[in-house]
Short mmCIF file of C-alpha atoms in Angstrom, two decimals:
data_model
loop_
_atom_site.label_atom_id
_atom_site.label_comp_id
_atom_site.label_asym_id
_atom_site.label_seq_id
_atom_site.Cartn_x
_atom_site.Cartn_y
_atom_site.Cartn_z
CA GLN A 1 152.66 -4.92 51.68
CA GLN A 2 150.78 -2.37 49.57
CA HIS A 3 154.11 0.36 49.16
CA SER A 4 157.04 -2.30 49.32
CA PRO A 5 159.39 0.62 50.43
CA ASP A 6 163.87 -0.27 50.57
CA LEU A 7 163.97 0.61 54.19
CA ILE A 8 161.28 1.38 56.74
CA CYS A 9 160.90 2.99 60.60
CA PHE A 10 158.42 2.29 62.94
CA GLN A 11 158.14 3.20 66.09
CA GLU A 12 157.14 2.55 69.63
CA VAL A 13 156.31 -0.69 68.67
CA THR A 14 155.30 -3.19 71.22
CA PRO A 15 156.48 -6.94 71.63
CA ASN A 16 152.72 -8.15 70.63
CA ILE A 17 152.82 -5.95 67.56
CA TYR A 18 156.30 -6.94 66.52
CA LYS A 19 154.62 -10.58 66.81
CA ILE A 20 152.33 -9.50 64.65
CA LEU A 21 154.34 -7.68 61.77
CA LYS A 22 156.59 -11.29 62.16
CA GLU A 23 153.44 -13.09 60.64
CA SER A 24 152.49 -10.71 57.80
CA SER A 25 153.92 -12.34 54.41
CA TRP A 26 156.27 -9.50 53.76
CA TRP A 27 158.83 -10.07 56.78
CA ASP A 28 161.14 -12.25 55.21
CA GLY A 29 162.10 -10.18 52.66
CA TYR A 30 163.50 -7.60 55.34
CA GLN A 31 166.81 -7.63 57.29
CA CYS A 32 164.82 -6.34 60.94
CA SER A 33 167.47 -4.15 63.10
CA LEU A 34 165.85 -6.25 66.17
CA PRO A 35 166.17 -9.71 67.14
CA GLU A 36 162.61 -11.18 68.53
CA GLU A 37 164.10 -11.95 71.99
CA MET A 38 165.28 -8.78 72.37
CA ALA A 39 162.09 -7.15 71.62
CA ALA A 40 160.18 -9.56 74.32
CA ALA A 41 162.37 -7.51 76.36
CA ARG A 42 161.37 -4.21 76.16
CA SER A 43 157.88 -2.22 76.50
CA TYR A 44 158.14 -0.54 73.39
CA PHE A 45 161.34 0.74 70.79
CA CYS A 46 161.78 1.63 67.43
CA MET A 47 162.82 -0.53 64.65
CA GLN A 48 164.05 -0.75 61.59
CA MET A 49 163.83 -2.99 58.14
CA SER A 50 165.84 -3.33 55.37
CA LYS A 51 165.89 -5.25 51.73
CA LEU A 52 169.06 -3.59 50.66
CA PRO A 53 172.81 -4.94 52.40
CA VAL A 54 172.47 -4.01 55.55
CA LYS A 55 176.24 -3.33 56.62
CA GLN A 56 175.04 -2.26 60.44
CA PHE A 57 172.56 -1.90 62.78
CA ARG A 58 173.79 0.71 65.00
CA ARG A 59 171.68 2.64 68.50
CA LYS A 60 172.62 5.42 70.23
CA PRO A 61 170.89 6.18 73.52
CA PHE A 62 170.28 9.92 74.57
CA SER A 63 171.55 10.36 78.07
CA ASN A 64 168.78 13.09 78.89
CA SER A 65 166.08 10.44 78.00
CA ILE A 66 163.90 9.62 80.82
CA MET A 67 161.77 7.72 78.75
CA GLY A 68 164.04 5.05 77.25
CA ARG A 69 164.33 6.83 73.79
CA GLU A 70 167.99 6.91 71.54
CA LEU A 71 169.00 6.95 67.89
CA CYS A 72 168.46 4.04 65.66
CA ILE A 73 170.83 4.03 62.65
CA THR A 74 170.61 1.75 60.16
CA ASP A 75 174.47 1.75 57.34
CA ALA A 76 172.77 0.36 53.58
CA GLY A 77 174.86 -0.58 51.05
CA VAL A 78 173.36 1.24 48.12
CA GLY A 79 176.14 -0.47 45.25
CA MET A 80 178.78 0.94 43.90
CA GLY A 81 180.36 1.71 47.22
CA LYS A 82 178.28 3.66 48.48
CA THR A 83 176.47 4.02 51.70
CA LEU A 84 172.89 5.10 52.28
CA VAL A 85 172.05 6.15 56.34
CA LEU A 86 168.50 5.96 57.87
CA ALA A 87 168.82 6.95 60.87
CA THR A 88 165.06 7.00 63.28
CA SER A 89 163.99 7.99 66.18
CA HIS A 90 161.23 8.71 69.04
CA LEU A 91 162.47 11.58 71.04
CA GLU A 92 160.64 12.73 74.18
CA SER A 93 157.28 12.50 74.28
CA PRO A 94 155.23 15.39 76.48
CA SER A 95 153.89 14.18 79.30
CA PRO A 96 152.04 16.26 81.27
CA ALA A 97 150.64 15.03 85.28
CA PRO A 98 150.65 16.41 88.24
CA PRO A 99 150.48 18.26 90.14
CA LYS A 100 151.80 21.05 87.63
CA TRP A 101 150.75 18.99 84.27
CA ASP A 102 153.48 21.43 82.18
CA GLN A 103 155.90 18.67 81.30
CA ARG A 104 156.41 19.42 77.63
CA HIS A 105 159.74 18.32 77.78
CA SER A 106 160.95 20.91 74.77
CA LYS A 107 164.77 20.98 76.44
CA GLU A 108 164.88 17.58 75.88
CA ARG A 109 163.84 17.25 72.78
CA VAL A 110 165.54 20.34 71.12
CA ALA A 111 168.60 18.53 72.53
CA GLN A 112 167.88 14.96 71.46
CA ALA A 113 167.27 16.34 67.65
CA LYS A 114 170.71 18.18 67.81
CA GLU A 115 172.74 15.55 68.41
CA SER A 116 171.07 13.62 66.45
CA ILE A 117 171.93 16.19 64.36
CA GLN A 118 175.56 16.61 64.55
CA LEU A 119 176.42 12.84 64.77
CA LEU A 120 174.21 11.79 61.32
CA SER A 121 175.99 14.66 59.58
CA LYS A 122 179.04 12.75 59.41
CA SER A 123 177.91 10.94 56.79
CA GLN A 124 177.42 11.97 52.75
CA ASN A 125 173.84 10.18 53.06
CA VAL A 126 171.77 10.87 55.10
CA ILE A 127 167.79 10.34 55.55
CA PHE A 128 166.69 10.81 59.49
CA CYS A 129 162.62 10.28 60.25
CA GLY A 130 160.12 9.27 63.14
CA ASP A 131 158.01 10.61 65.76
CA MET A 132 159.89 13.73 66.37
CA ASN A 133 157.17 14.66 68.93
CA TRP A 134 157.62 17.90 67.08
CA ASP A 135 155.81 21.34 67.76
CA ASP A 136 157.12 24.37 66.03
CA ASP A 137 155.09 26.48 68.55
CA LEU A 138 156.73 25.03 71.22
CA ASP A 139 160.37 23.52 69.98
CA GLY A 140 160.86 25.62 67.99
CA ALA A 141 162.66 25.39 63.62
CA PHE A 142 163.99 21.86 63.71
CA PRO A 143 167.64 22.10 63.93
CA LEU A 144 169.05 21.55 60.69
CA GLN A 145 172.60 21.99 59.91
CA ALA A 146 173.67 23.21 56.54
CA GLY A 147 173.41 20.76 53.88
CA TRP A 148 170.15 19.73 55.71
CA PHE A 149 166.69 19.55 54.39
CA ASP A 150 163.06 19.18 55.43
CA ALA A 151 161.73 16.55 52.24
CA TRP A 152 157.74 17.94 53.07
CA ARG A 153 158.47 21.68 53.35
CA VAL A 154 160.42 21.34 50.08
CA LEU A 155 158.69 18.55 48.21
CA ARG A 156 154.89 19.97 49.87
CA PRO A 157 155.23 23.48 51.08
CA LYS A 158 151.70 24.63 50.72
CA GLU A 159 150.73 21.85 52.57
CA ASN A 160 150.22 21.64 56.31
CA GLY A 161 151.47 18.06 56.66
CA TRP A 162 149.68 16.93 59.87
CA THR A 163 150.37 13.75 60.71
CA TYR A 164 148.70 13.87 64.24
CA ASP A 165 145.17 15.02 63.57
CA THR A 166 142.27 14.54 65.57
CA LYS A 167 139.84 16.43 63.21
CA SER A 168 140.59 14.02 60.01
CA ASN A 169 141.96 10.95 62.01
CA PRO A 170 138.39 8.84 62.44
CA MET A 171 140.36 6.72 65.21
CA LEU A 172 140.91 9.91 67.29
CA ARG A 173 137.17 11.18 67.14
CA GLY A 174 137.49 11.42 70.98
CA ASN A 175 140.26 13.53 71.82
CA ARG A 176 141.47 16.45 72.54
CA PRO A 177 141.99 18.75 68.79
CA PHE A 178 145.14 18.08 68.28
CA GLN A 179 146.85 19.13 64.62
CA LYS A 180 150.33 19.11 64.35
CA ARG A 181 153.39 17.43 61.92
CA VAL A 182 155.19 15.78 65.09
CA ASP A 183 156.56 13.16 62.53
CA ARG A 184 159.28 14.24 59.66
CA PHE A 185 161.74 13.05 57.31
CA VAL A 186 165.03 15.92 57.28
CA CYS A 187 167.51 14.87 54.84
CA HIS A 188 171.44 14.74 54.10
CA LEU A 189 172.04 13.29 50.49
CA ARG A 190 175.12 14.18 48.56
CA ASP A 191 174.50 11.38 45.31
CA PHE A 192 170.30 11.22 45.91
CA ILE A 193 167.58 13.25 45.24
CA ALA A 194 164.42 13.51 47.36
CA VAL A 195 161.88 13.29 44.68
CA SER A 196 158.59 12.43 46.69
CA ILE A 197 157.22 12.31 49.87
CA ASP A 198 153.74 11.31 50.70
CA MET A 199 151.05 10.83 53.38
CA ILE A 200 149.55 7.05 53.92
CA GLY A 201 147.66 5.01 56.52
CA LEU A 202 144.73 7.42 55.77
CA GLU A 203 141.81 4.29 55.78
CA PRO A 204 140.18 2.82 58.20
CA ILE A 205 140.88 -1.26 58.70
CA PRO A 206 138.04 -2.89 57.08
CA GLY A 207 135.88 -4.40 59.80
CA ILE A 208 138.17 -3.42 62.96
CA SER A 209 136.99 -1.01 65.53
CA TYR A 210 137.75 0.19 69.54
CA ARG A 211 135.54 1.34 72.30
CA LYS A 212 136.55 4.82 73.92
CA GLU A 213 134.58 5.95 77.17
CA LYS A 214 134.39 10.30 76.57
CA LYS A 215 132.52 12.71 79.40
CA VAL A 216 130.26 14.89 77.61
CA HIS A 217 128.49 17.02 79.53
CA ASN A 218 128.79 15.79 82.82
CA GLU A 219 128.17 12.12 81.64
CA THR A 220 130.08 9.80 79.97
CA LYS A 221 129.61 8.76 76.54
CA THR A 222 130.91 4.97 74.82
CA LEU A 223 132.06 5.46 71.44
CA VAL A 224 132.92 3.10 68.21
CA LEU A 225 135.41 4.14 66.50
CA PRO A 226 137.34 2.63 63.32
CA VAL A 227 141.14 1.48 63.76
CA LEU A 228 143.94 2.74 61.20
CA PRO A 229 147.37 1.15 60.92
CA SER A 230 148.17 4.00 63.07
CA ASP A 231 146.93 6.99 65.74
CA HIS A 232 149.37 9.09 63.13
CA TYR A 233 149.98 8.84 59.29
CA GLY A 234 152.89 7.09 58.10
CA LEU A 235 155.41 8.97 55.59
CA LEU A 236 156.48 7.26 52.56
CA LEU A 237 159.60 9.66 51.25
CA THR A 238 160.89 8.17 47.67
CA ILE A 239 164.80 9.33 46.42
CA LYS A 240 166.86 8.45 43.33
CA GLY A 241 170.42 8.35 42.10
CA ARG A 242 171.66 11.91 40.57
#
């Protein structure tokens, strides 16, 4: 509502969050990629919203995903007979579990990123964004092809861009230390220029808190923590025509 973007990508939306968003005053100004009955049948999902004329919403499941992850794509009309392709995904998550506690799913995540870029490179104007769960130390450089660029690296090269940050985000105060640029915008643009990228959702929602139990020196303490719009910071990309 504050930023009124033309296009929105959400990840890890639950049916309950879908209902909350649908009741928001800004909802009717957008087309949503996911009908309510389809949202109700899934435990969590990605979805896209557009103020621009939508030519097509489409989805491509990743064949290697054990978590039901997929690539969601919106073909949006931007005038002059041109199309802007907006894609989002929630790439395979690290999920350490017994017995080895080493299930990082890097191989699956990298393959999904490569598959997405390969598919999207067929279009002339593409923005691919979302929760990539990317860890440069583990996954290596994001697999961009010629003509693609990482918007944060280009527009804010001196800033770390950590969208998941247990130090700066008070909502995550009870979690183990973790600071990574897991969320990204990567672009392949012929007819547009990336102007700016900003981190949003940095402030707690007034009047809302939650309780989290944390073990400290063999003692369980209950922390009362603020609630932000998400445990990840959001990203807002602004583009303009060439």
